[in-house]
Tab-separated table of C-alpha atoms in Angstrom:
chain	number	residue	atom	x	y	z
A	1	GLY	CA	-0.405	0.025	0.067
A	2	ILE	CA	0.908	3.709	-0.202
A	3	PRO	CA	1.511	5.712	2.993
A	4	GLU	CA	-1.351	8.153	1.834
A	5	ALA	CA	-4.275	5.324	1.357
A	6	LEU	CA	-3.016	3.234	4.418
A	7	GLY	CA	-2.712	6.064	7.081
A	8	ASP	CA	-2.404	4.597	10.518
A	9	ALA	CA	-4.794	1.671	9.240
A	10	GLY	CA	-1.590	-0.864	9.086
A	11	CYS	CA	1.958	-1.200	8.358
A	12	LEU	CA	4.421	-0.610	5.491
A	13	LEU	CA	7.477	-2.620	4.544
A	14	ASP	CA	10.047	-1.590	1.990
A	15	PRO	CA	9.377	-3.664	-1.115
A	16	PRO	CA	11.392	-6.501	-2.133
A	17	ALA	CA	13.229	-4.460	-4.868
A	18	VAL	CA	14.553	-2.118	-2.017
A	19	VAL	CA	15.466	-4.785	0.644
A	20	GLY	CA	16.070	-7.947	-1.566
A	21	ALA	CA	13.397	-10.868	-1.595
A	22	GLY	CA	15.390	-12.540	1.463
A	23	PRO	CA	15.393	-9.844	3.858
A	24	PHE	CA	11.677	-8.851	2.875
A	25	ALA	CA	10.531	-12.429	3.704
A	26	GLY	CA	11.923	-12.045	7.204
A	27	LEU	CA	10.509	-8.553	7.472
A	28	LEU	CA	7.012	-9.782	6.485
A	29	ALA	CA	7.247	-12.605	9.007
A	30	THR	CA	8.356	-10.474	11.603
A	31	ALA	CA	5.487	-8.062	10.907
A	32	ILE	CA	2.769	-10.711	10.916
A	33	CYS	CA	4.243	-12.541	13.991
A	34	ASP	CA	4.278	-8.943	15.780
A	35	LEU	CA	0.391	-8.681	14.777
A	36	ALA	CA	-0.488	-11.895	15.605
A	37	GLY	CA	0.765	-11.650	19.096
A	38	ASP	CA	-0.795	-8.443	19.618
A	39	PRO	CA	-4.372	-8.238	19.751
A	40	LEU	CA	-4.460	-4.496	21.118
A	41	ALA	CA	-2.642	-3.562	17.911
A	42	ARG	CA	-4.858	-5.585	15.694
A	43	ALA	CA	-7.827	-3.892	17.299
A	44	ARG	CA	-6.225	-0.410	16.788
A	45	ILE	CA	-5.345	-0.960	13.230
A	46	GLY	CA	-8.781	-2.461	12.643
A	47	ALA	CA	-10.608	0.498	14.059
A	48	ALA	CA	-8.546	2.829	12.158
A	49	ALA	CA	-9.288	1.075	8.888
A	50	GLN	CA	-13.179	0.884	9.474
A	51	ALA	CA	-13.002	4.910	10.391
A	52	ARG	CA	-11.114	5.372	7.092
A	53	ALA	CA	-13.379	3.445	5.369
A	54	ALA	CA	-16.534	4.870	6.713
A	55	ALA	CA	-15.293	8.510	6.070
A	56	ALA	CA	-13.999	7.874	2.550
A	57	PHE	CA	-16.653	5.620	0.988
A	58	THR	CA	-19.813	7.507	1.949
A	59	GLU	CA	-22.517	7.435	-0.584
A	60	ALA	CA	-22.367	10.982	-1.208
A	61	ARG	CA	-18.933	10.814	-1.673
A	62	MET	CA	-18.928	8.005	-4.204
A	63	VAL	CA	-21.614	9.809	-6.249
A	64	ALA	CA	-19.657	13.023	-6.350
A	65	ASP	CA	-16.603	11.198	-7.293
A	66	TRP	CA	-18.736	9.425	-10.009
A	67	VAL	CA	-20.229	12.660	-11.378
A	68	ILE	CA	-16.597	14.125	-11.671
A	69	LEU	CA	-15.287	11.007	-13.467
A	70	VAL	CA	-18.222	11.087	-15.908
A	71	ARG	CA	-17.764	14.856	-16.557
A	72	ASP	CA	-14.052	14.714	-16.945
A	73	THR	CA	-14.725	11.694	-19.173
A	74	LEU	CA	-17.328	13.676	-21.409
A	75	ALA	CA	-15.086	16.894	-21.502
A	76	ALA	CA	-11.893	15.213	-22.939
A	77	LYS	CA	-14.149	13.805	-25.588
A	78	GLY	CA	-15.565	17.364	-26.199
A	79	SER	CA	-19.274	16.390	-25.128
A	80	VAL	CA	-19.676	18.397	-22.058
A	81	GLY	CA	-23.464	18.959	-21.172
A	82	PRO	CA	-25.120	19.280	-18.063
A	83	ILE	CA	-24.871	16.357	-15.569
């Protein structure tokens, strides 16, 4: 994931291309084991993810984003009209 999308709802690891496949496997295993052994961290991350999803994916926001997408697509094709 990317930090802007993930926020505080998870953890990020450097990709294998940066750290190498072997070290990445170890980092990933450590992160999984750390979360597996920490129910409070899992609960905190889960609550943060739920709050981000509830804020980002409201019906009003999804409709507004869809209208913008359609308007921009029509504008790019030269067929802008009222939406």
